[in-house]
Short mmCIF file of C-alpha atoms in Angstrom, two decimals:
data_model
loop_
_atom_site.label_atom_id
_atom_site.label_comp_id
_atom_site.label_asym_id
_atom_site.label_seq_id
_atom_site.Cartn_x
_atom_site.Cartn_y
_atom_site.Cartn_z
CA UNK A 692 83.42 117.20 96.43
CA UNK A 693 86.66 117.17 98.02
CA UNK A 694 89.45 115.51 96.20
CA UNK A 695 92.91 114.98 97.31
CA UNK A 696 96.09 114.58 94.96
CA UNK A 697 99.00 112.80 95.46
CA UNK A 698 100.53 112.70 91.82
CA UNK A 699 103.81 110.55 93.44
CA UNK A 700 103.34 107.19 93.83
CA UNK A 701 106.55 105.80 94.78
CA UNK A 702 109.56 108.09 95.45
CA UNK A 703 113.01 106.63 95.81
CA UNK A 704 115.90 108.56 97.74
CA UNK A 705 119.78 107.21 99.42
CA UNK A 706 119.68 107.97 102.67
CA UNK A 707 120.65 111.59 103.71
CA UNK A 708 119.28 113.34 100.88
CA UNK A 709 115.96 115.77 101.19
CA UNK A 710 112.46 114.47 99.80
CA UNK A 711 109.32 116.27 99.36
CA UNK A 712 106.24 115.16 99.02
CA UNK A 713 103.36 117.01 96.79
CA UNK A 714 99.70 117.27 97.98
CA UNK A 715 97.03 119.36 95.90
CA UNK A 716 94.05 119.29 97.05
CA UNK A 717 90.57 120.56 96.17
CA UNK A 718 87.30 121.64 98.47
CA UNK A 719 85.01 124.42 98.50
CA UNK A 720 85.00 124.66 101.74
CA UNK A 721 86.67 128.10 103.21
CA UNK A 722 87.31 126.09 106.21
CA UNK A 723 89.03 123.47 106.15
CA UNK A 724 91.53 121.15 107.49
CA UNK A 725 94.39 119.73 106.14
CA UNK A 726 96.63 116.45 107.57
CA UNK A 727 99.18 114.38 107.01
CA UNK A 728 100.02 110.55 108.35
CA UNK A 729 102.56 107.75 107.77
CA UNK A 730 101.78 104.22 107.24
CA UNK A 731 105.03 102.16 108.32
CA UNK A 732 105.14 98.53 106.96
CA UNK A 733 103.63 97.63 110.39
CA UNK A 734 100.45 99.31 109.27
CA UNK A 735 99.58 101.35 111.83
CA UNK A 736 98.49 104.97 110.56
CA UNK A 737 100.65 107.78 112.11
CA UNK A 738 99.16 111.28 113.08
CA UNK A 739 101.82 113.62 111.52
CA UNK A 740 100.51 117.28 111.22
CA UNK A 741 96.89 118.82 111.47
CA UNK A 742 96.59 122.55 109.59
CA UNK A 743 93.85 125.19 109.17
CA UNK A 744 92.77 126.64 106.50
CA UNK A 745 93.62 130.28 107.93
CA UNK A 746 97.77 128.99 109.05
CA UNK A 747 99.29 129.28 106.21
CA UNK A 748 102.54 129.54 108.05
CA UNK A 749 105.08 126.67 107.43
CA UNK A 750 105.78 124.28 109.95
CA UNK A 751 108.99 122.52 111.09
CA UNK A 752 109.18 119.72 113.42
CA UNK A 753 112.55 118.37 113.05
CA UNK A 754 113.72 116.77 110.22
CA UNK A 755 109.98 117.36 109.20
CA UNK A 756 108.60 120.42 107.49
CA UNK A 757 105.19 121.29 105.52
CA UNK A 758 104.05 124.03 102.83
CA UNK A 759 101.08 125.24 103.22
CA UNK A 760 100.24 127.18 99.66
CA UNK A 761 96.33 128.29 99.51
CA UNK A 762 97.25 129.89 95.86
CA UNK A 763 98.36 127.05 94.69
CA UNK A 764 95.75 124.77 96.77
CA UNK A 765 99.16 122.85 97.81
CA UNK A 766 100.13 120.73 101.21
CA UNK A 767 103.56 119.87 100.21
CA UNK A 768 105.70 117.58 103.28
CA UNK A 769 109.73 117.82 102.64
CA UNK A 770 111.93 115.62 105.10
CA UNK A 771 115.26 116.67 105.18
CA UNK A 772 118.27 114.80 106.23
CA UNK A 773 116.29 111.65 105.09
CA UNK A 774 116.55 108.16 107.26
CA UNK A 775 115.54 104.73 106.25
CA UNK A 776 113.18 104.95 109.53
CA UNK A 777 111.63 107.32 107.24
CA UNK A 778 110.58 104.38 104.58
CA UNK A 779 106.82 104.28 104.61
CA UNK A 780 103.09 104.81 102.97
CA UNK A 781 102.60 108.79 103.16
CA UNK A 782 99.10 110.10 103.11
CA UNK A 783 97.50 113.57 102.80
CA UNK A 784 93.89 114.16 103.98
CA UNK A 785 92.09 117.01 103.72
CA UNK A 786 88.48 117.51 106.82
CA UNK A 787 85.02 118.63 105.82
CA UNK A 788 83.40 118.33 109.12
CA UNK A 789 85.83 116.19 110.65
CA UNK A 790 85.64 113.35 107.56
CA UNK A 791 88.86 113.07 106.44
CA UNK A 792 89.18 112.41 102.04
CA UNK A 793 92.22 110.68 101.71
CA UNK A 794 95.10 110.73 99.13
CA UNK A 795 96.08 107.88 97.19
CA UNK A 796 99.11 107.42 99.54
CA UNK A 797 103.14 107.92 98.02
CA UNK A 798 105.59 104.93 98.92
CA UNK A 799 108.61 106.65 100.03
CA UNK A 800 112.08 103.99 100.18
CA UNK A 801 114.98 105.53 101.96
CA UNK A 802 117.70 103.46 100.61
CA UNK A 803 121.18 102.82 102.71
CA UNK B 540 96.74 113.03 121.46
CA UNK B 541 94.15 110.08 121.56
CA UNK B 542 94.79 106.66 122.21
CA UNK B 543 93.34 104.42 120.17
CA UNK B 544 92.66 100.57 120.53
CA UNK B 545 91.28 97.87 118.61
CA UNK B 546 90.01 94.18 118.86
CA UNK B 547 90.41 92.30 117.29
CA UNK B 548 93.90 92.79 115.36
CA UNK B 549 93.52 90.40 113.05
CA UNK B 550 90.73 87.88 111.89
CA UNK B 551 90.55 85.10 108.87
CA UNK B 552 86.73 84.29 108.60
CA UNK B 553 84.83 82.62 106.46
CA UNK B 554 82.67 83.66 103.61
CA UNK B 555 78.99 84.53 105.22
CA UNK B 556 79.63 84.79 108.46
CA UNK B 557 79.48 87.53 110.58
CA UNK B 558 82.31 89.94 112.54
CA UNK B 559 82.49 92.64 114.96
CA UNK B 560 85.53 95.18 115.75
CA UNK B 561 85.83 97.01 119.08
CA UNK B 562 87.68 100.18 119.42
CA UNK B 563 88.22 101.74 122.62
CA UNK B 564 89.35 105.47 123.04
CA UNK B 565 91.26 106.03 125.90
CA UNK B 566 89.50 109.55 126.62
CA UNK B 567 86.08 110.67 125.78
CA UNK B 568 85.81 111.85 122.41
CA UNK B 569 82.71 113.65 120.46
CA UNK B 570 83.48 112.01 116.96
CA UNK B 571 84.33 108.45 116.21
CA UNK B 572 84.81 106.84 112.29
CA UNK B 573 84.89 103.84 110.99
CA UNK B 574 87.50 103.62 107.42
CA UNK B 575 88.36 100.71 105.30
CA UNK B 576 91.38 100.48 103.17
CA UNK B 577 91.56 97.92 101.13
CA UNK B 578 95.07 96.08 100.07
CA UNK B 579 97.54 98.56 98.63
CA UNK B 580 94.60 101.33 98.71
CA UNK B 581 94.32 104.62 100.13
CA UNK B 582 91.67 104.69 103.27
CA UNK B 583 87.47 105.16 102.80
CA UNK B 584 85.18 106.29 104.93
CA UNK B 585 82.72 103.56 106.12
CA UNK B 586 80.68 106.03 108.31
CA UNK B 587 80.74 107.94 111.78
CA UNK B 588 79.95 106.32 114.71
CA UNK B 589 77.03 109.09 116.72
CA UNK B 590 76.86 108.66 120.26
CA UNK B 591 73.11 108.02 121.17
CA UNK B 592 71.78 107.79 117.72
CA UNK B 593 71.85 105.68 114.13
CA UNK B 594 74.96 105.75 112.66
CA UNK B 595 75.29 107.91 109.29
CA UNK B 596 76.88 105.96 106.45
CA UNK B 597 78.93 107.25 103.46
CA UNK B 598 77.78 106.68 99.69
CA UNK B 599 78.13 102.36 98.87
CA UNK B 600 77.81 101.52 102.89
CA UNK B 601 75.17 100.82 104.51
CA UNK B 602 73.24 99.62 107.54
CA UNK B 603 72.56 96.10 106.86
CA UNK B 604 76.48 95.45 105.59
CA UNK B 605 78.40 97.39 108.14
CA UNK B 606 76.04 97.84 111.39
CA UNK B 607 77.56 100.05 114.08
CA UNK B 608 77.43 100.91 117.70
CA UNK B 609 78.11 104.25 119.87
CA UNK B 610 77.19 102.88 123.14
CA UNK B 611 78.90 105.72 125.10
CA UNK B 612 82.03 108.32 124.52
CA UNK B 613 84.62 105.84 124.34
CA UNK B 614 83.72 102.72 122.33
CA UNK B 615 82.18 101.93 119.29
CA UNK B 616 82.43 98.53 117.60
CA UNK B 617 81.54 97.65 113.59
CA UNK B 618 80.47 94.88 112.57
CA UNK B 619 81.24 93.39 108.71
CA UNK B 620 78.01 91.06 108.08
CA UNK B 621 77.34 87.96 105.86
CA UNK B 622 81.61 88.29 104.79
CA UNK B 623 82.76 87.93 101.38
CA UNK B 624 86.22 87.74 99.77
CA UNK B 625 85.86 91.47 98.75
CA UNK B 626 85.71 92.41 102.49
CA UNK B 627 89.24 91.30 102.62
CA UNK B 628 90.67 94.62 103.85
CA UNK B 629 92.32 96.62 106.93
CA UNK B 630 88.90 98.60 109.23
CA UNK B 631 90.16 101.16 111.35
CA UNK B 632 89.10 102.95 114.09
CA UNK B 633 89.63 106.73 114.41
CA UNK B 634 88.36 109.47 117.07
CA UNK B 635 88.71 113.70 117.32
CA UNK B 636 90.47 114.72 119.71
CA UNK B 637 89.87 118.39 121.69
CA UNK B 638 92.66 119.59 119.48
CA UNK B 639 90.40 118.73 116.79
CA UNK B 640 93.55 116.33 115.60
CA UNK B 641 92.20 112.85 114.32
CA UNK B 642 94.19 109.37 115.37
CA UNK B 643 93.95 106.32 114.67
CA UNK B 644 93.96 102.71 115.79
CA UNK B 645 96.14 100.44 114.25
CA UNK B 646 93.71 98.96 112.62
CA UNK B 647 92.10 95.20 111.81
CA UNK B 648 93.34 93.23 109.14
CA UNK B 649 90.27 90.94 108.21
CA UNK B 650 90.91 88.15 105.73
CA UNK B 651 87.57 86.24 104.19
CA UNK B 652 88.17 83.02 103.04
#
């Protein structure tokens, strides 16, 4: 069975600090996909990234970066120079046959 | 990316009644899904909406309680039947686009009194 663990329930940082959200996963599949989603207070789920299991290159998109390490089954998400608008719940998810298994989420609060 | 809309955005319903939620995608997609997010919780997959055949339900969810329709490649409905307060949740529709990226609708906030 698949499992996604986001051990950090809540994180608070002061604006402009960097913050890393951890995600550890378990799967028996050799081919799988990992996702990150943002859920701001408005409630919609915003797609951030999808990464397949064969691509371990780190990804950078503006202030966001992702570190995928198969050896430790981790897919961590870093926000650089955080802003108040980054305050949200962030979910990591793992897909099997297109069905997503979500972690419990990390609530990130950026303090102005 | 796929753009997904849902109706209604929110509703307050009485115990014992049913509510049908509609999900519309702006392009044809193969895979559509329905998720539930209980208050303060993560998302749980209810079922995969299959076009032209019955939906595939996850453990703990049954067709009698959550009937699903998928009449074409852009539309699906989820009905929450015989509601109880425990059904109060956000219900989200999702679809997978051609790049295998999965996008979500804005959700339907359901409160059962």
